[in-house]
Amino acid sequence: VVIVGAGFGGLQVMRALSGRDDVDVRVLDRNNYHGFWPLLYQVATAALTPDTVAYPLRQIMGRSCNITFQMTDVQCVDLVQRLVHTDTGTTPYDYLVLAAGSANNYFGNASIPKHTFSLKDVDQAVAIRQHLLDMLEQAAHEADAERRSVLLTFVIVGAGPTGVELAGAFADLLQPLLRKEYRALSPSEVRIMLVEAHETMLGSFPRALQETAARHLRRMGVMIRQNAKVTQVENGVVTFEGGKTMKAGTVVWTAGVKASAIAGTLGRQLAHAERIPVQRTLNLSDHPEVFVIGDMAYLEGYHAGKGGKPEAYPMVAEVAMQMGKCAAANILAQLNHRPSAPFRYRDLGSMSTIGRSDAVASIFGIQLSGFVAWLSWLAVHLVFLIGFRNRLAALAGWAWDYLTHNRGGRLIGGRRGETSAAAQDWM
Ligand SMILES: Cc1cc2nc3c(=O)[nH]c(=O)nc-3n(C[C@H](O)[C@H](O)[C@H](O)COP(=O)(O)OP(=O)(O)OC[C@H]3O[C@@H](n4cnc5c(N)ncnc54)[C@H](O)[C@@H]3O)c2cc1C
């Protein structure tokens, strides 16, 4: 069994097949770690260090003698020859699990990725953190008020959970930091703007929680622009539909995702967000030995709220994990000539932090906000974070931050201009 991607979905397949002497498992991933993406925004805002949200894959595999790992970038899949082509060679398979997750969707605009930051892996989170801190350093010595205002303008495009969490975390980091350590700057000079193309932010949440989140963010000083579609970002200038522009020293793109580019190499019709349509048993009808799970899979049957038409299962960690378990069970069922089981989703709800000790959550239909929601968020993330050391490090980091308002990981590494093209816009 070859598993492409050891993220939330792939890891569950790996665990379910671990230790079996009737199955050889080969895991391919371009990183040597499993990334806990829901906490990436905390790395980007210096609340957690990168190693707290990433765990070495070889350590997760432990002593499992039927699992091997190869760090390699998968380029494409040949369904007919049953081969996975990577940048380091070719791997044959009997069964394949595609679990390579998603990439940013820039909706065909090639210049936006060159001029914005994104938050899809640890390197990108660190690049945001470095740039953010560098903006403060530059602003602290900038005599020109107009240029200082641009350096202190932070735009987040896309008000889904990632955008909302990042906007709140920016406010949490910047306001106290300016008051305590950048006395040449005034907190009132900082502008954090959350931009959303649609009418509502947190589109997948109940209306009441959307309004609560917006109210709390505004209270923290975050400006929210709804119905504002960004059409271009270039050299620090954000252009909106209709032609209005604004200057910003930092622009982070969290406005859309699509399936990993591997999906496009299968030579078949893709569904919304370039996801691969699968059967209810999570495999392809013409290639039952190929399973697709998590963000890469398109399967309808998800009921958001009561009534309404079933939608595609959302691109969230819980779906990927449950799909991983189902795919592993169906591989074993095929091996043992038993019928496959359809995917059944147990919806545990959704949650998003808004800032320090504040969150919104909809759990089993119960809507929570404020401190109680934040405590539930904290408990859920600690449970799912891999590794005792990481849990302890996260808990210690949060407790320290909660009590002291101090964040330790505020180093600017490397030399100026080395972080990313987007950073160079302002250096
Ligand atoms: C910043 C951020 C915050 C999020 N917050 C939440 C949240 O709070 N709650 C929630 O439920 N969901 C959240 N999500 C979404 C959630 O992380 C995804 O839905 C989930 O990770 C999907 O699981 P997956 O197994 O499909 O892919 P992933 O977990 O992304 O795993 C994909 C794996 O494939 C590897 N890979 C990718 N391409 C290749 C390649 N070409 N070759 C080799 N390996 C490859 C990657 O390195 C990775 O290890 C968030 C996502 C992001 C980016």
Coordinates of C-alpha atoms and ligand atoms in Angstrom, one line a residue:
V1 CA 0.0 0.0 0.0
V2 CA 1.5 3.3 -1.0
I3 CA 0.2 6.4 1.0
V4 CA 0.9 9.8 -0.6
G5 CA 0.9 12.4 2.2
A6 CA 1.2 11.8 5.9
G7 CA -1.1 14.5 7.0
F8 CA -4.4 14.2 8.9
G9 CA -5.8 11.6 6.5
G10 CA -2.7 9.6 5.6
L11 CA -1.6 9.2 9.2
Q12 CA -4.8 7.5 10.1
V13 CA -4.4 5.0 7.2
M14 CA -0.8 4.4 8.3
R15 CA -1.8 3.8 11.9
A16 CA -4.7 1.4 10.9
L17 CA -2.3 -0.7 8.8
S18 CA 0.6 -0.6 11.2
G19 CA 1.9 -3.8 12.6
R20 CA 0.1 -6.1 10.1
D21 CA 2.2 -8.8 8.5
D22 CA -0.1 -9.1 5.5
V23 CA 0.5 -5.5 4.3
D24 CA 3.6 -3.6 3.3
V25 CA 3.1 0.1 3.6
R26 CA 5.2 2.8 2.0
V27 CA 4.6 6.4 3.0
L28 CA 5.7 9.2 0.7
D29 CA 5.8 12.8 1.9
R30 CA 7.7 15.9 0.8
N31 CA 8.2 16.8 4.5
N32 CA 9.8 14.6 7.1
Y33 CA 7.2 15.7 9.6
H34 CA 3.5 15.6 10.2
G35 CA 2.2 19.2 10.3
F36 CA -0.6 20.2 12.7
W37 CA -1.9 23.0 10.4
P38 CA -4.7 24.3 12.7
L39 CA -2.0 25.8 15.0
L40 CA 0.1 27.3 12.2
Y41 CA -1.3 30.8 12.8
Q42 CA 0.3 30.6 16.3
V43 CA 3.7 30.0 14.8
A44 CA 3.1 33.0 12.4
T45 CA 2.4 35.2 15.4
A46 CA 5.2 33.9 17.7
A47 CA 2.9 32.2 20.2
L48 CA 4.3 28.8 19.5
T49 CA 7.6 27.6 18.0
P50 CA 7.6 25.5 14.8
D51 CA 8.6 22.3 16.4
T52 CA 5.5 22.4 18.6
V53 CA 3.2 22.0 15.6
A54 CA 5.3 19.5 13.6
Y55 CA 6.2 16.0 14.6
P56 CA 8.9 13.8 12.9
L57 CA 7.3 11.1 10.8
R58 CA 9.9 8.4 11.5
Q59 CA 9.2 8.9 15.2
I60 CA 5.4 8.4 14.7
M61 CA 6.1 5.2 12.8
G62 CA 8.2 3.9 15.7
R63 CA 9.1 0.3 15.5
S64 CA 6.4 -0.7 13.0
C65 CA 8.2 -3.1 10.8
N66 CA 5.7 -3.2 7.9
I67 CA 6.0 0.6 7.3
T68 CA 8.7 2.4 5.4
F69 CA 9.0 6.1 4.8
Q70 CA 10.5 8.1 1.9
M71 CA 10.8 11.9 1.9
T72 CA 10.1 12.8 -1.7
D73 CA 7.9 15.1 -3.8
V74 CA 5.2 13.2 -5.7
Q75 CA 4.8 14.6 -9.2
C76 CA 2.1 12.4 -10.8
V77 CA 0.3 9.1 -10.8
D78 CA 0.0 6.6 -13.6
L79 CA -3.2 4.8 -12.9
V80 CA -2.8 2.3 -15.7
Q81 CA 0.8 1.2 -14.9
R82 CA 0.1 1.6 -11.1
L83 CA 3.1 3.8 -10.6
V84 CA 3.7 6.9 -8.5
H85 CA 6.3 9.2 -10.1
T86 CA 8.3 11.3 -7.7
D87 CA 11.3 13.7 -7.9
T88 CA 13.5 10.9 -6.7
G89 CA 12.2 8.0 -8.8
T90 CA 9.2 5.7 -9.3
T91 CA 7.2 3.7 -6.8
P92 CA 4.9 0.8 -7.8
Y93 CA 1.7 0.0 -5.8
D94 CA -1.0 -2.6 -5.4
Y95 CA -3.2 -0.2 -3.5
L96 CA -2.8 3.6 -3.5
V97 CA -4.1 6.2 -1.0
L98 CA -3.9 9.8 -2.2
A99 CA -3.9 12.1 0.8
A100 CA -1.7 15.0 -0.3
G101 CA -4.1 17.7 1.0
S102 CA -4.6 21.0 -0.6
A103 CA -2.8 24.1 -2.0
N104 CA -3.8 27.8 -2.1
N105 CA -6.3 28.8 -4.7
Y106 CA -5.5 32.1 -6.4
F107 CA -8.3 31.7 -8.9
G108 CA -6.0 31.9 -11.9
N109 CA -4.2 35.1 -10.8
A110 CA -0.5 34.4 -11.2
S111 CA 0.8 37.6 -9.6
I112 CA -1.0 37.2 -6.3
P113 CA 1.2 34.3 -5.0
K114 CA 4.3 36.4 -5.8
H115 CA 3.2 39.3 -3.7
T116 CA 1.3 37.8 -0.8
F117 CA 2.2 35.5 2.1
S118 CA 0.3 32.3 2.6
L119 CA -0.2 29.9 5.5
K120 CA 0.0 26.3 4.3
D121 CA 3.1 25.0 6.0
V122 CA 5.7 25.6 8.7
D123 CA 8.1 27.5 6.4
Q124 CA 5.4 29.9 5.4
A125 CA 4.3 30.5 9.0
V126 CA 7.9 31.3 9.9
A127 CA 8.2 33.7 6.9
I128 CA 5.1 35.6 8.1
R129 CA 6.5 35.9 11.6
Q130 CA 9.9 37.1 10.3
H131 CA 8.2 39.7 8.0
L132 CA 5.8 40.9 10.7
L133 CA 8.6 41.5 13.1
D134 CA 10.7 43.1 10.4
M135 CA 7.9 45.5 9.6
L136 CA 7.9 46.7 13.3
E137 CA 11.7 47.2 13.2
Q138 CA 11.5 49.2 10.0
A139 CA 8.5 51.3 11.3
A140 CA 10.3 52.1 14.6
H141 CA 12.9 54.1 12.6
E142 CA 10.7 55.5 9.9
A143 CA 10.3 59.2 10.1
D144 CA 7.9 59.5 7.2
A145 CA 4.4 59.1 8.7
E146 CA 2.9 57.9 5.4
R147 CA 5.5 55.2 4.9
R148 CA 5.2 54.2 8.6
S149 CA 1.5 53.8 8.2
V150 CA 2.0 51.5 5.2
L151 CA 4.6 49.4 7.1
L152 CA 2.0 49.1 10.0
T153 CA -0.8 48.0 7.7
F154 CA -1.6 44.3 7.7
V155 CA -4.2 42.9 5.3
I156 CA -5.6 39.4 5.6
V157 CA -7.6 38.3 2.5
G158 CA -10.2 35.7 3.2
A159 CA -12.4 35.6 6.4
G160 CA -12.7 31.9 6.9
P161 CA -11.5 30.3 10.1
T162 CA -7.8 30.7 9.2
G163 CA -8.2 34.4 8.3
V164 CA -10.3 35.2 11.4
E165 CA -7.8 33.3 13.7
L166 CA -4.8 35.1 12.1
A167 CA -6.4 38.6 12.3
G168 CA -7.2 38.0 16.0
A169 CA -3.7 36.7 16.6
F170 CA -2.1 39.7 14.8
A171 CA -4.1 42.1 17.1
D172 CA -3.1 40.0 20.2
L173 CA 0.6 40.2 19.3
L174 CA 0.9 43.7 17.9
Q175 CA -1.1 45.9 20.4
P176 CA 0.7 44.9 23.6
L177 CA 4.1 44.6 21.8
L178 CA 3.9 48.2 20.6
R179 CA 2.8 49.5 24.0
K180 CA 5.6 47.7 25.8
E181 CA 8.6 47.5 23.5
Y182 CA 8.2 49.9 20.5
R183 CA 7.6 53.1 22.4
A184 CA 8.4 55.2 19.3
L185 CA 5.3 53.8 17.7
S186 CA 1.7 54.2 18.8
P187 CA -0.7 51.2 18.8
S188 CA -3.2 53.4 17.1
E189 CA -1.0 53.5 14.0
V190 CA -1.5 49.7 13.5
R191 CA -4.1 48.8 10.9
I192 CA -5.2 45.1 10.7
M193 CA -7.8 44.6 8.0
L194 CA -9.7 41.4 7.3
V195 CA -11.1 41.4 3.8
E196 CA -13.9 39.0 2.6
A197 CA -15.3 38.8 -0.9
H198 CA -18.7 37.5 0.4
E199 CA -21.3 39.1 2.5
T200 CA -20.4 37.1 5.6
M201 CA -17.3 36.0 7.4
L202 CA -16.9 32.5 8.8
G203 CA -19.3 31.3 6.1
S204 CA -19.6 27.7 7.5
F205 CA -20.7 28.9 11.0
P206 CA -24.2 29.7 12.3
R207 CA -25.2 33.3 11.8
A208 CA -25.2 34.2 15.5
L209 CA -21.5 33.0 15.9
Q210 CA -20.5 35.0 12.7
E211 CA -21.9 38.1 14.3
T212 CA -20.3 37.4 17.7
A213 CA -16.9 36.8 16.0
A214 CA -17.2 40.1 14.0
R215 CA -18.1 42.1 17.1
H216 CA -15.2 40.7 19.1
L217 CA -12.7 41.2 16.3
R218 CA -13.8 44.9 15.9
R219 CA -13.4 45.3 19.6
M220 CA -9.8 44.2 19.3
G221 CA -9.2 46.8 16.6
V222 CA -9.5 44.6 13.5
M223 CA -11.2 46.4 10.6
I224 CA -13.5 44.0 8.6
R225 CA -14.4 44.7 5.0
Q226 CA -17.1 42.4 3.6
N227 CA -18.3 42.2 0.0
A228 CA -14.8 43.3 -1.0
K229 CA -13.2 41.2 -3.6
V230 CA -9.4 41.5 -4.0
T231 CA -8.5 41.3 -7.7
Q232 CA -4.8 42.1 -7.6
V233 CA -1.9 42.5 -5.2
E234 CA 1.3 43.9 -6.5
N235 CA 4.3 45.6 -4.8
G236 CA 2.3 46.3 -1.7
V237 CA -0.8 47.7 -3.4
V238 CA -4.0 45.8 -2.9
T239 CA -6.6 46.4 -5.7
F240 CA -10.3 45.7 -5.0
E241 CA -13.0 44.9 -7.6
G242 CA -14.3 48.3 -8.8
G243 CA -10.7 49.7 -8.9
K244 CA -10.2 51.0 -5.3
T245 CA -6.7 50.4 -4.0
M246 CA -4.9 50.5 -0.6
K247 CA -1.2 50.1 0.4
A248 CA -0.1 47.5 2.9
G249 CA 3.3 46.3 4.1
T250 CA 1.9 42.8 4.7
V251 CA -0.8 40.9 2.7
V252 CA -1.6 37.3 3.7
W253 CA -3.8 35.3 1.4
T254 CA -6.2 32.8 3.1
A255 CA -9.0 33.2 0.5
G256 CA -9.3 29.8 -1.0
V257 CA -8.0 26.3 -1.3
K258 CA -8.0 23.6 -4.0
A259 CA -6.8 20.0 -4.0
S260 CA -3.1 19.2 -4.4
A261 CA -1.8 19.5 -7.9
I262 CA -1.4 15.7 -8.0
A263 CA -5.2 15.5 -8.6
G264 CA -4.7 17.1 -12.0
T265 CA -2.3 14.4 -13.1
L266 CA -4.8 11.6 -13.0
G267 CA -6.3 12.6 -16.3
R268 CA -9.9 12.7 -15.2
Q269 CA -12.7 15.2 -14.7
L270 CA -12.2 17.1 -11.4
A271 CA -15.0 18.5 -9.3
H272 CA -15.2 21.8 -7.4
A273 CA -11.9 23.1 -6.0
E274 CA -10.1 20.6 -8.3
R275 CA -11.0 17.7 -5.9
I276 CA -11.2 14.1 -7.2
P277 CA -14.8 12.6 -7.3
V278 CA -14.8 9.4 -5.3
Q279 CA -17.4 6.7 -4.6
R280 CA -19.0 6.4 -1.2
T281 CA -16.3 3.8 -0.4
L282 CA -13.7 6.5 -1.1
N283 CA -12.1 4.7 -4.1
L284 CA -12.4 5.3 -7.8
S285 CA -15.1 3.4 -9.7
D286 CA -12.7 2.4 -12.5
H287 CA -9.7 1.9 -10.2
P288 CA -11.0 0.4 -7.0
E289 CA -7.5 -0.1 -5.8
V290 CA -7.0 3.7 -5.6
F291 CA -8.4 5.6 -2.6
V292 CA -8.6 9.4 -2.3
I293 CA -9.2 11.0 1.1
G294 CA -9.3 14.3 2.9
D295 CA -8.9 17.6 1.1
M296 CA -8.2 15.9 -2.3
A297 CA -11.5 13.9 -2.2
Y298 CA -14.8 15.2 -3.5
L299 CA -17.8 13.4 -2.0
E300 CA -21.3 14.7 -1.5
G301 CA -23.4 13.8 1.5
Y302 CA -22.5 16.4 4.1
H303 CA -25.4 18.2 5.8
A304 CA -24.5 21.7 7.0
G305 CA -27.1 22.4 9.7
K306 CA -30.7 21.0 9.5
G307 CA -32.4 20.3 6.2
G308 CA -31.0 21.7 2.9
K309 CA -29.3 19.9 0.1
P310 CA -26.3 17.6 0.9
E311 CA -23.0 19.3 0.1
A312 CA -19.4 18.0 -0.5
Y313 CA -17.7 17.1 2.7
P314 CA -15.7 20.1 3.8
M315 CA -11.9 20.4 3.7
V316 CA -11.3 20.0 7.4
A317 CA -9.1 17.8 9.6
E318 CA -11.9 15.7 11.1
V319 CA -13.2 14.7 7.6
A320 CA -9.7 13.7 6.5
M321 CA -9.1 11.6 9.7
Q322 CA -12.4 9.8 9.4
M323 CA -11.9 9.2 5.7
G324 CA -8.4 7.8 6.5
K325 CA -9.9 5.2 8.9
C326 CA -12.6 4.2 6.4
A327 CA -10.1 3.9 3.5
A328 CA -7.8 1.6 5.6
A329 CA -10.8 -0.6 6.6
N330 CA -11.8 -0.8 2.9
I331 CA -8.3 -1.8 1.8
L332 CA -8.4 -4.6 4.3
A333 CA -11.9 -5.6 3.2
Q334 CA -10.7 -5.9 -0.4
L335 CA -7.7 -8.0 0.7
N336 CA -10.0 -10.3 2.6
H337 CA -12.7 -10.4 -0.1
R338 CA -15.3 -8.7 2.1
P339 CA -17.6 -6.0 1.0
S340 CA -16.4 -2.4 1.4
A341 CA -18.2 0.0 3.8
P342 CA -19.5 3.4 2.7
F343 CA -18.0 6.5 4.4
R344 CA -20.1 7.7 7.3
Y345 CA -19.2 11.1 8.9
R346 CA -19.7 11.9 12.5
D347 CA -19.8 15.7 12.6
L348 CA -18.2 16.9 15.8
G349 CA -18.8 20.6 14.9
S350 CA -16.5 23.5 14.2
M351 CA -14.6 26.1 16.1
S352 CA -12.4 29.2 15.6
T353 CA -10.4 31.3 18.0
I354 CA -10.9 35.1 17.8
G355 CA -8.1 36.1 20.1
R356 CA -6.6 35.6 23.5
S357 CA -9.0 33.5 25.5
D358 CA -11.9 34.1 23.1
A359 CA -13.4 31.8 20.5
V360 CA -16.7 30.7 18.8
A361 CA -17.7 27.1 18.6
S362 CA -20.6 25.0 17.4
I363 CA -20.3 21.6 19.0
F364 CA -23.0 18.9 18.4
G365 CA -25.3 21.8 17.5
I366 CA -24.6 23.7 20.7
Q367 CA -23.3 27.3 20.1
L368 CA -20.6 28.6 22.4
S369 CA -18.6 31.8 22.4
G370 CA -16.1 33.6 24.7
F371 CA -14.0 31.9 27.3
V372 CA -15.9 28.7 27.5
A373 CA -15.6 28.2 23.7
W374 CA -11.9 29.0 24.0
L375 CA -11.4 26.3 26.7
S376 CA -13.2 23.8 24.4
W377 CA -10.9 24.9 21.5
L378 CA -7.8 24.4 23.8
A379 CA -8.9 21.0 25.0
V380 CA -9.6 19.7 21.4
H381 CA -6.3 21.0 20.1
L382 CA -4.3 19.5 22.9
V383 CA -6.0 16.1 22.4
F384 CA -5.3 16.1 18.7
L385 CA -1.8 17.5 18.8
I386 CA 0.7 14.6 18.3
G387 CA 3.3 13.8 20.9
F388 CA 3.4 14.4 24.7
R389 CA 6.3 16.8 24.3
N390 CA 4.4 19.0 21.8
R391 CA 1.3 19.0 24.0
L392 CA 3.3 20.1 27.0
A393 CA 5.2 22.7 25.0
A394 CA 1.9 24.1 23.6
L395 CA 0.3 24.2 27.0
A396 CA 3.3 25.9 28.6
G397 CA 3.5 28.4 25.8
W398 CA -0.2 29.3 26.1
A399 CA 0.0 29.5 29.9
W400 CA 3.0 31.8 29.8
D401 CA 1.4 34.0 27.1
Y402 CA -1.9 34.1 29.1
L403 CA -0.2 35.2 32.3
T404 CA 2.5 37.5 31.0
H405 CA 1.4 38.7 27.5
N406 CA 5.0 37.8 26.5
R407 CA 5.9 35.8 23.4
G408 CA 9.3 34.2 23.3
G409 CA 9.8 33.2 19.7
R410 CA 10.3 36.6 18.2
L411 CA 13.6 36.1 16.4
I412 CA 14.2 37.5 13.0
G413 CA 16.4 34.8 11.4
G414 CA 18.3 34.9 8.1
R415 CA 19.2 38.1 6.2
R416 CA 16.8 40.7 4.9
G417 CA 15.2 39.8 1.5
E418 CA 15.7 36.0 2.0
T419 CA 12.3 35.2 3.4
S420 CA 10.1 35.4 0.3
A421 CA 9.2 37.4 -2.7
A422 CA 6.3 39.0 -0.9
A423 CA 8.7 40.2 1.8
Q424 CA 10.9 41.8 -0.7
D425 CA 8.1 44.1 -1.8
W426 CA 8.9 46.1 1.3
M427 CA 12.5 45.7 1.9
Ligands
LIG1 C1 -3.6 27.3 8.4 C2 -4.6 26.2 8.4 C3 -5.5 26.1 9.4 C4 -6.4 25.1 9.5 N1 -7.3 25.0 10.6 C5 -8.1 24.0 10.7 C6 -8.9 23.9 11.8 O1 -8.9 24.7 12.8 N2 -9.8 22.8 11.9 C7 -9.9 21.9 10.9 O2 -10.7 20.9 11.0 N3 -9.1 22.0 9.8 C8 -8.3 23.0 9.6 N4 -7.5 23.2 8.5 C9 -7.7 22.2 7.4 C10 -7.1 20.9 7.7 O3 -5.7 21.1 8.1 C11 -7.1 20.1 6.4 O4 -8.5 19.9 6.0 C12 -6.5 18.7 6.6 O5 -5.1 18.9 6.9 C13 -6.6 17.8 5.4 O6 -6.0 16.6 5.7 P1 -5.3 15.9 4.5 O7 -4.8 14.6 5.0 O8 -6.2 15.8 3.3 O9 -4.1 16.8 4.1 P2 -2.9 17.4 5.0 O10 -3.1 17.2 6.4 O11 -2.6 18.7 4.5 O12 -1.7 16.4 4.6 C14 -1.1 16.4 3.3 C15 0.3 15.8 3.3 O13 0.7 15.6 2.0 C16 2.0 16.1 1.8 N5 2.2 16.4 0.5 C17 1.5 17.4 -0.2 N6 1.9 17.4 -1.5 C18 2.8 16.5 -1.6 C19 3.6 16.0 -2.8 N7 3.4 16.5 -4.0 N8 4.4 15.0 -2.5 C20 4.6 14.4 -1.3 N9 3.9 14.8 -0.2 C21 3.0 15.8 -0.4 C22 2.1 17.2 2.8 O14 3.5 17.4 3.2 C23 1.3 16.7 4.0 O15 2.0 16.0 4.9 C24 -6.5 24.2 8.4 C25 -5.6 24.2 7.4 C26 -4.7 25.2 7.3 C27 -3.7 25.3 6.2

